[in-house]
Coordinates of C-alpha atoms and ligand atoms in Angstrom, one line a residue:
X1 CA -8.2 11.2 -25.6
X2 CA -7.7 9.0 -22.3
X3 CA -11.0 7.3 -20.6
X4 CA -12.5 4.1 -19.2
X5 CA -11.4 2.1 -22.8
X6 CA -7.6 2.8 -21.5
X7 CA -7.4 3.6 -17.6
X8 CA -4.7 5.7 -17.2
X9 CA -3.2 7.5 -14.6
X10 CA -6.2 10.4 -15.3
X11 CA -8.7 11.2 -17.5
X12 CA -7.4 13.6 -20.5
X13 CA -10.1 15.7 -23.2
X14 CA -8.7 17.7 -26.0
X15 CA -9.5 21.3 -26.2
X16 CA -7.8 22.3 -29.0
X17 CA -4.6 21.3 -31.1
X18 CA -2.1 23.0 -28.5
X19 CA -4.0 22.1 -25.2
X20 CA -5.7 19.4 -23.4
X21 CA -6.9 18.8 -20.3
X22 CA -6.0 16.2 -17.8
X23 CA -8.8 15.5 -14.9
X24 CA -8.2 13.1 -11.8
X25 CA -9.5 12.7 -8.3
X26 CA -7.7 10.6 -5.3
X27 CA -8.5 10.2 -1.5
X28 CA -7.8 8.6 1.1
X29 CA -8.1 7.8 5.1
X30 CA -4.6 9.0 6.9
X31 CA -1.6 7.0 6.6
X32 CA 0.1 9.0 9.4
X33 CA -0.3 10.2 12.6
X34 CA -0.2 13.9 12.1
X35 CA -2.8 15.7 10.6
X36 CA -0.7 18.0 9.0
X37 CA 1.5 15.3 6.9
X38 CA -1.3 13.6 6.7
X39 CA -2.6 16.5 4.3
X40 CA 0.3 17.1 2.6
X41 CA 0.7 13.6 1.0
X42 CA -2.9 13.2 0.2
X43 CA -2.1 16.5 -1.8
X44 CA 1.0 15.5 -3.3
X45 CA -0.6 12.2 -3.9
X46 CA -3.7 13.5 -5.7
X47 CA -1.7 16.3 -8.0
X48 CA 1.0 13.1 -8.8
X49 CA -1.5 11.7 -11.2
X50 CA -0.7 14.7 -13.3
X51 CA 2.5 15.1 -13.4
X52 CA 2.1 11.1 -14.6
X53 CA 0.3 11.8 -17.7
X54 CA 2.9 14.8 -18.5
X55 CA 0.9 17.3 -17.3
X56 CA 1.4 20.3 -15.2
X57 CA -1.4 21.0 -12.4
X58 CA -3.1 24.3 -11.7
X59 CA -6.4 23.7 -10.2
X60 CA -7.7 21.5 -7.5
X61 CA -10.8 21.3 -4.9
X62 CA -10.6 19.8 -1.7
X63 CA -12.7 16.5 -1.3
X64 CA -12.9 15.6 2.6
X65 CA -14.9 13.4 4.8
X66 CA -14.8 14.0 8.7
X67 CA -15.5 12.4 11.8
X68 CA -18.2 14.9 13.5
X69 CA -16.2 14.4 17.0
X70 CA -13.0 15.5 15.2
X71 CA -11.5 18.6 17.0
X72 CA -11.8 21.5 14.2
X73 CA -7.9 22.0 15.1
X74 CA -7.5 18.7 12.9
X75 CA -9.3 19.0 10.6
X76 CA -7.9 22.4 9.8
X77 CA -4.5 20.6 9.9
X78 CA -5.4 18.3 7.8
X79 CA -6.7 21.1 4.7
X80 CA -3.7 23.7 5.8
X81 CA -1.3 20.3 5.1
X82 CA -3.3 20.2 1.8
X83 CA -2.8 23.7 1.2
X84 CA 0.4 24.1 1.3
X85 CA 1.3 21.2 -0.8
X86 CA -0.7 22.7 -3.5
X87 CA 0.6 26.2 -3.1
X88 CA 4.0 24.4 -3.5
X89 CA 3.4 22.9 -6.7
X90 CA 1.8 26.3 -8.0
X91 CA -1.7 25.2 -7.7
X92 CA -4.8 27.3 -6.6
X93 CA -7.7 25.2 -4.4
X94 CA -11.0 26.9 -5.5
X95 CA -13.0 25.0 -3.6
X96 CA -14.7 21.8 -2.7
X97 CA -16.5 19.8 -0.4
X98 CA -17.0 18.5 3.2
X99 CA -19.3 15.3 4.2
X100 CA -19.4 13.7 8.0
X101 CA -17.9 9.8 8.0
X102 CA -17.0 8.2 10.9
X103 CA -13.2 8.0 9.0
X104 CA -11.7 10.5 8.0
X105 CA -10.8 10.3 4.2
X106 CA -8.9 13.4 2.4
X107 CA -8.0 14.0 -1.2
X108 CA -8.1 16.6 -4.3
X109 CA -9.8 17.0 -7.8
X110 CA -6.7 17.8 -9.7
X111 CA -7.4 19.6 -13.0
X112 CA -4.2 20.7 -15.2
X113 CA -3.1 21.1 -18.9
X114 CA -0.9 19.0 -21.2
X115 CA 0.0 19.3 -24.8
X116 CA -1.9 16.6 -26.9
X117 CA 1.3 15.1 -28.2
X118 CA 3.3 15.1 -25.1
X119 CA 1.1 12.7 -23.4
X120 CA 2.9 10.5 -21.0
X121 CA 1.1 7.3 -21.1
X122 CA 1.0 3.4 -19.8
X123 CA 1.3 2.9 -23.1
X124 CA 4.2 4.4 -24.4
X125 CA 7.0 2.6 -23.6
X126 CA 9.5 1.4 -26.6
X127 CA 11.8 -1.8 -26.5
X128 CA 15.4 0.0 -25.8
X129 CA 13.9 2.3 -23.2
X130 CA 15.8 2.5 -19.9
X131 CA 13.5 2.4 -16.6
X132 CA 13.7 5.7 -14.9
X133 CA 12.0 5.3 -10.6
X134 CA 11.9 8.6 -8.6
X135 CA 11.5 7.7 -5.3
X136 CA 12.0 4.7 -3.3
X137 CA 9.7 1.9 -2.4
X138 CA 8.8 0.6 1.0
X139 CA 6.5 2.8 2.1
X140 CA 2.8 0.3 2.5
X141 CA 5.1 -1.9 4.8
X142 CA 6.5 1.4 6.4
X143 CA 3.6 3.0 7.3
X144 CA 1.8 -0.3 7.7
X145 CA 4.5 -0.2 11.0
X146 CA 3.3 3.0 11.9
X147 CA 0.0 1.9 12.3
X148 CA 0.7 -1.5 14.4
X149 CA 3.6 0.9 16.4
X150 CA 6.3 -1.1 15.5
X151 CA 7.9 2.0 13.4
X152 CA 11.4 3.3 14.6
X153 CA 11.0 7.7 14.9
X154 CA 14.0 7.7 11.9
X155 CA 11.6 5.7 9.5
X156 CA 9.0 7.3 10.4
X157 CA 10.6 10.3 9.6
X158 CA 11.9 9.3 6.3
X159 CA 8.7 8.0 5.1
X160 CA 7.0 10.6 5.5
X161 CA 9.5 13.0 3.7
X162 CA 9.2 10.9 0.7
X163 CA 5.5 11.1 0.5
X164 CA 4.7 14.3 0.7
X165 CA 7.9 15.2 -2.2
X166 CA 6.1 16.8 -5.2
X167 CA 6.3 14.6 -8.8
X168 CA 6.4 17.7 -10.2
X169 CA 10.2 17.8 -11.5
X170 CA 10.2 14.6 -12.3
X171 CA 7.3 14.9 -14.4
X172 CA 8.4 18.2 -15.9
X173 CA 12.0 16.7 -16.6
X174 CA 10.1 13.6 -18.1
X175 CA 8.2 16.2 -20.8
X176 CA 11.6 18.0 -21.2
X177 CA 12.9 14.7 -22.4
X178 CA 10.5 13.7 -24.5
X179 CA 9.0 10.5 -22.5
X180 CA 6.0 9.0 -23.6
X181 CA 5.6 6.0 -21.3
X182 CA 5.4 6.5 -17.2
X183 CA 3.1 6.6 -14.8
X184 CA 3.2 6.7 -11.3
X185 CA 3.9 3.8 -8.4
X186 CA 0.7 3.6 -6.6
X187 CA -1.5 1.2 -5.1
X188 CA -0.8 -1.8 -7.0
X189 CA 3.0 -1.7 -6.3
X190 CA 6.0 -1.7 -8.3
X191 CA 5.3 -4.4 -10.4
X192 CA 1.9 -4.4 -10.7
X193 CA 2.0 -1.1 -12.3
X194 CA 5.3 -2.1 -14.2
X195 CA 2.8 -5.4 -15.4
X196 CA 0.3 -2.7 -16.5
X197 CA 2.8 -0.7 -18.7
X198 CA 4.1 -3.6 -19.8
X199 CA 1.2 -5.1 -21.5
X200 CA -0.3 -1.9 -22.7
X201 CA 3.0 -1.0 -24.6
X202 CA 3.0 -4.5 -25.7
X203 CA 6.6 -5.0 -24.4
X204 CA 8.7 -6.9 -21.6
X205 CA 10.2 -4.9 -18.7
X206 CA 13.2 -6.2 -17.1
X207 CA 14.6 -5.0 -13.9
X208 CA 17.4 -5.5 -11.6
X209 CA 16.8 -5.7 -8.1
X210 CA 20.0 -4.5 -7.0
X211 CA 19.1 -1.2 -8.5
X212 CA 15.8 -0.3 -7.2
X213 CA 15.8 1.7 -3.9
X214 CA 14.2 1.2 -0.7
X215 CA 13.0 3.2 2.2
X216 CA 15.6 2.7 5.3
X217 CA 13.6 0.2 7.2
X218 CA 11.5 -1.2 4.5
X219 CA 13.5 -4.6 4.2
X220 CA 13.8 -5.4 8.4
X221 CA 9.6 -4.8 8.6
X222 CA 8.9 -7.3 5.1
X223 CA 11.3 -9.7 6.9
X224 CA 9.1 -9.7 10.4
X225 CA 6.2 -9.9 7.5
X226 CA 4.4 -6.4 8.4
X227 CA 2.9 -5.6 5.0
X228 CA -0.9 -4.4 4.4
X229 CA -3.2 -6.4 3.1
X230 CA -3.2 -5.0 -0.6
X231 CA 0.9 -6.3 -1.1
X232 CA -1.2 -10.0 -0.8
X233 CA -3.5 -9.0 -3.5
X234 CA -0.8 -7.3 -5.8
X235 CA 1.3 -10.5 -5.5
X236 CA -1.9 -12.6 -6.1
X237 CA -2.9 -10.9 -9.0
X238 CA 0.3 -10.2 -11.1
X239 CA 2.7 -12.7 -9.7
X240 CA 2.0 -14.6 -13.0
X241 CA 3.6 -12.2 -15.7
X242 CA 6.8 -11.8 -13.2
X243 CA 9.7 -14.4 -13.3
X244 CA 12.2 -13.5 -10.4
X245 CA 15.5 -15.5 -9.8
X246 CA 15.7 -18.9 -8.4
X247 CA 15.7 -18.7 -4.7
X248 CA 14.3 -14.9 -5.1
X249 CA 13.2 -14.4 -0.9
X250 CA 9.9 -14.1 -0.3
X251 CA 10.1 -10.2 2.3
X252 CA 11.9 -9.5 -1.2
X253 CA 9.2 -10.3 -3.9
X254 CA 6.6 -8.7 -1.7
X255 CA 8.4 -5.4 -1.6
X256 CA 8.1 -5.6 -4.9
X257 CA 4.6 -6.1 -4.9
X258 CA 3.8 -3.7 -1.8
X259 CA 1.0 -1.0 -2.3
X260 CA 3.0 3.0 -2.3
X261 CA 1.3 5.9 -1.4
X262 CA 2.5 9.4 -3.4
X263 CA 4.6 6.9 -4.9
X264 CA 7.5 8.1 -7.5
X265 CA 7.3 7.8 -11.2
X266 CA 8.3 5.3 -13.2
X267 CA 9.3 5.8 -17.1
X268 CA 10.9 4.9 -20.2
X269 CA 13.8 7.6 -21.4
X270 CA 15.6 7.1 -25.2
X271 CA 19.1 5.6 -24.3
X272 CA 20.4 8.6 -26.4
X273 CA 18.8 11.2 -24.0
X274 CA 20.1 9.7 -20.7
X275 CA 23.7 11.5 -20.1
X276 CA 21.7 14.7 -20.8
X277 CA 18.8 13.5 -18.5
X278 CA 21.3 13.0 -15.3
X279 CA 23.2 16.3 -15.4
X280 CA 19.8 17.9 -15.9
X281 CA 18.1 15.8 -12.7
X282 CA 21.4 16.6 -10.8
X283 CA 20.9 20.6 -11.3
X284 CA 17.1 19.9 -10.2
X285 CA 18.2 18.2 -7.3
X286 CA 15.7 15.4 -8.9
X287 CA 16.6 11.9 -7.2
X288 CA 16.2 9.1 -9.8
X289 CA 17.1 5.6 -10.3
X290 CA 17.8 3.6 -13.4
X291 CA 16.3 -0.2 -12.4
X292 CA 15.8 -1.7 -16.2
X293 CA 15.4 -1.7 -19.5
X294 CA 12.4 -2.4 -22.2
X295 CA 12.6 -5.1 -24.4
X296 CA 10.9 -7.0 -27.0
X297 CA 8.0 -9.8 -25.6
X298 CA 6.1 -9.7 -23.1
X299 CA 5.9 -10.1 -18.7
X300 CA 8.3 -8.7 -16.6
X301 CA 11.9 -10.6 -16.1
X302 CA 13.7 -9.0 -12.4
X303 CA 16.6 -10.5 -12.4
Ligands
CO401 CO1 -1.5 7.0 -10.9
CO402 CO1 -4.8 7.5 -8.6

C-alpha cells in the first residue's frame, strides 16, 4: 500500500481487508551522553514511525553496531534503555543483530498493525485542517550543545525527557479522531517535513510562529548559531516553498528548519473534531499544540 513510489514515514503491505502491516527501521549514533537515554530515544525514535502511519507497534528487533573497546556495561545500557522503551509502549524485542563499528549506532525494526483505511499519511491532509504538533522543537541545536559542552544541566535535562516520550498517544488519539494526514518531525525539521506534507496533499500549510513550542534553551543556543550541520541543508533545500515575514530573524528561521530526533507528530484534525480532541488529549495527559491551518495552493506561508 505504502513503498518507494510514496516514501512515507514506513513501509505498509496489506494482509487482508481488516489488517495491514506497517514495517520501518531507524538508527542512529548517540545523541547523549548516557547510555541508557541514549537507548531509550533511539527506541522511542524507531517505534515513532508507527505511531506516524496510524499504527500501533508490537514487534521490534534490536539493530546495533559497537565499538569492540566498548565496556559491555554500555553497551548493555544502551539495549536495557532500548528495552524498556519498548516494554513501555507494549512492544516485545524478539531479536536482532550486533556488528563491531568503531561508532556506535543503535536503532529497532519496528513491525506493527494498522487498519487499511485508517492510514495516517503525508498525504492526507485537507484544506480546513488545523495543524496539530506534539512535542516541541529545538532539540538538533540542543543536543548539538551537548556535544560541543555548551549545554546548561536544566536543558539537558529537558531535552532528553522529550525524546525519549512515546508517540504512542498521540498517534492513538490521532486514529481515535479520524486523522488521515501526519507524520512525524524528524530529520528534515519542521518545515521540511511540513514542505513534504504539503505537496503530497497538494495543499498550502500556514503556521504561526508564535504558536509553535520550543525546548527551554533552544532560542539562546540558535542565537550563538550552535546548530548541526543538517539545519543548513534543511534550510538549503526547502527554504524555497517557505515565505516567512519581513524581517523574519535568521536563529528563528533555522529553528524552524533544525533536524529533531524522536521528534512529535504533526497532523491535520477536522475543525469539527477539535473541542472533542482537547478534552480527550487533556485526560491522556497528551501535550499538543495547535500552530496552523491547511489551505487551498501550495508552499508553506509562517506568518
Ligand atoms: Co518519520
Ligand atoms: Co525514520
Amino acid at each position: 500500500m505504502i513503498g518507494l513510489e510514496s516514501p512515507d514515514d514506513a513501509a505498509v503491505w496489506r494482509l487482508s481487508d481488516e489488517q495491514a502491516i506497517v514495517v520501518t527501521t531507524d538508527f542512529f549514533t548517540p545523541v547523549v551522553d548516557t547510555p541508557y537515554e541514549y537507548g531509550s530515544i533511539a527506541a522511542a525514535n524507531s517505534l515513532s514511525d508507527v505511531y506516524a502511519m496510524g499504527g500501533r507497534p508490537f514487534l521490534a528487533l534490536n539493530i546495533a553496531a559497537l565499538p569492540d573497546n566498548l565496556p559491555p556495561e554500555i553497551s548493555s545500557e544502551i539495549l536495557r534503555g532500548g528495552a524498556e522503551k519498548a516494554r513501555e509502549a507494549g512492544v516485545v524485542i524478539a531479536g536482532g543483530h550486533t556488528v563491531k563499528d568503531k561508532e556506535p549506532k543503535y536503532g529497532l525494526v519496528a513491525i506493527g498493525f494498522v487498519h487499511p483505511q485508517k492510514i495516517i499519511s503525508k498525504s492526507g491532509l485537507k484544506a480546513g485542517d488545523v495543524l496539530v504538533l506534539t512535542k516541541r522543537l529545538g532539540t538538533g541545536v540542543t543536543t548539538t550543545a551537548i556535544k560541543q559542552e555548551k549545554a546548561e544541566e536544566a536543558h539537558i535535562k529537558e531535552v532528553i525527557e522529550w525524546m525519549s516520550r512515546l508517540n504512542k498517544a498521540a498517534g492513538e488519539l490521532a486514529v481515535e479522531f479520524g486523522v488521515r494526514g501526519g507524520t512525524d518531525i524528524t530529520g528534515f525539521g519542521f518545515l521540511g517535513h511540513a514542505a513534504e506534507m504539503a505537496e503530497a496533499s497538494g495543499v498550502a500549510l500556514h503556521f504561526e510562529f508564535s504558536k509553535i513550542p520550543f525546548l527551554s534553551g533552544a532560542r539562546g543556543y540558535a542565537e550563538r548559531g550552535i546548530f548541526p550541520g543538517g539545519a543548513f541543508d534543511n534550510k538549503g533545500h526547502f527554504e524555497k516553498v517557505v515565505n516567512f515575514p519581513v524581517n523574519f530573524s535568521e536563529p528563528s528561521q533555522m529553528l524552524l528548519f533544525d533536524p529533531q530526533t524522536s521528534g512529535g507528530l504533526l497532523f491535520g484534525m477536522a475543525q469539527e473534531k477539535l473541542s472533542a480532541f482537547e478534552a480527550r488529549a487533556k485526560e491522556l495527559n497528551q501535550p499538543y499544540w495547535i500552530v496552523g491551518e491547511v489551505r487551498e495552493g501550495k508552499g508553506i506561508e509562517v506568518r
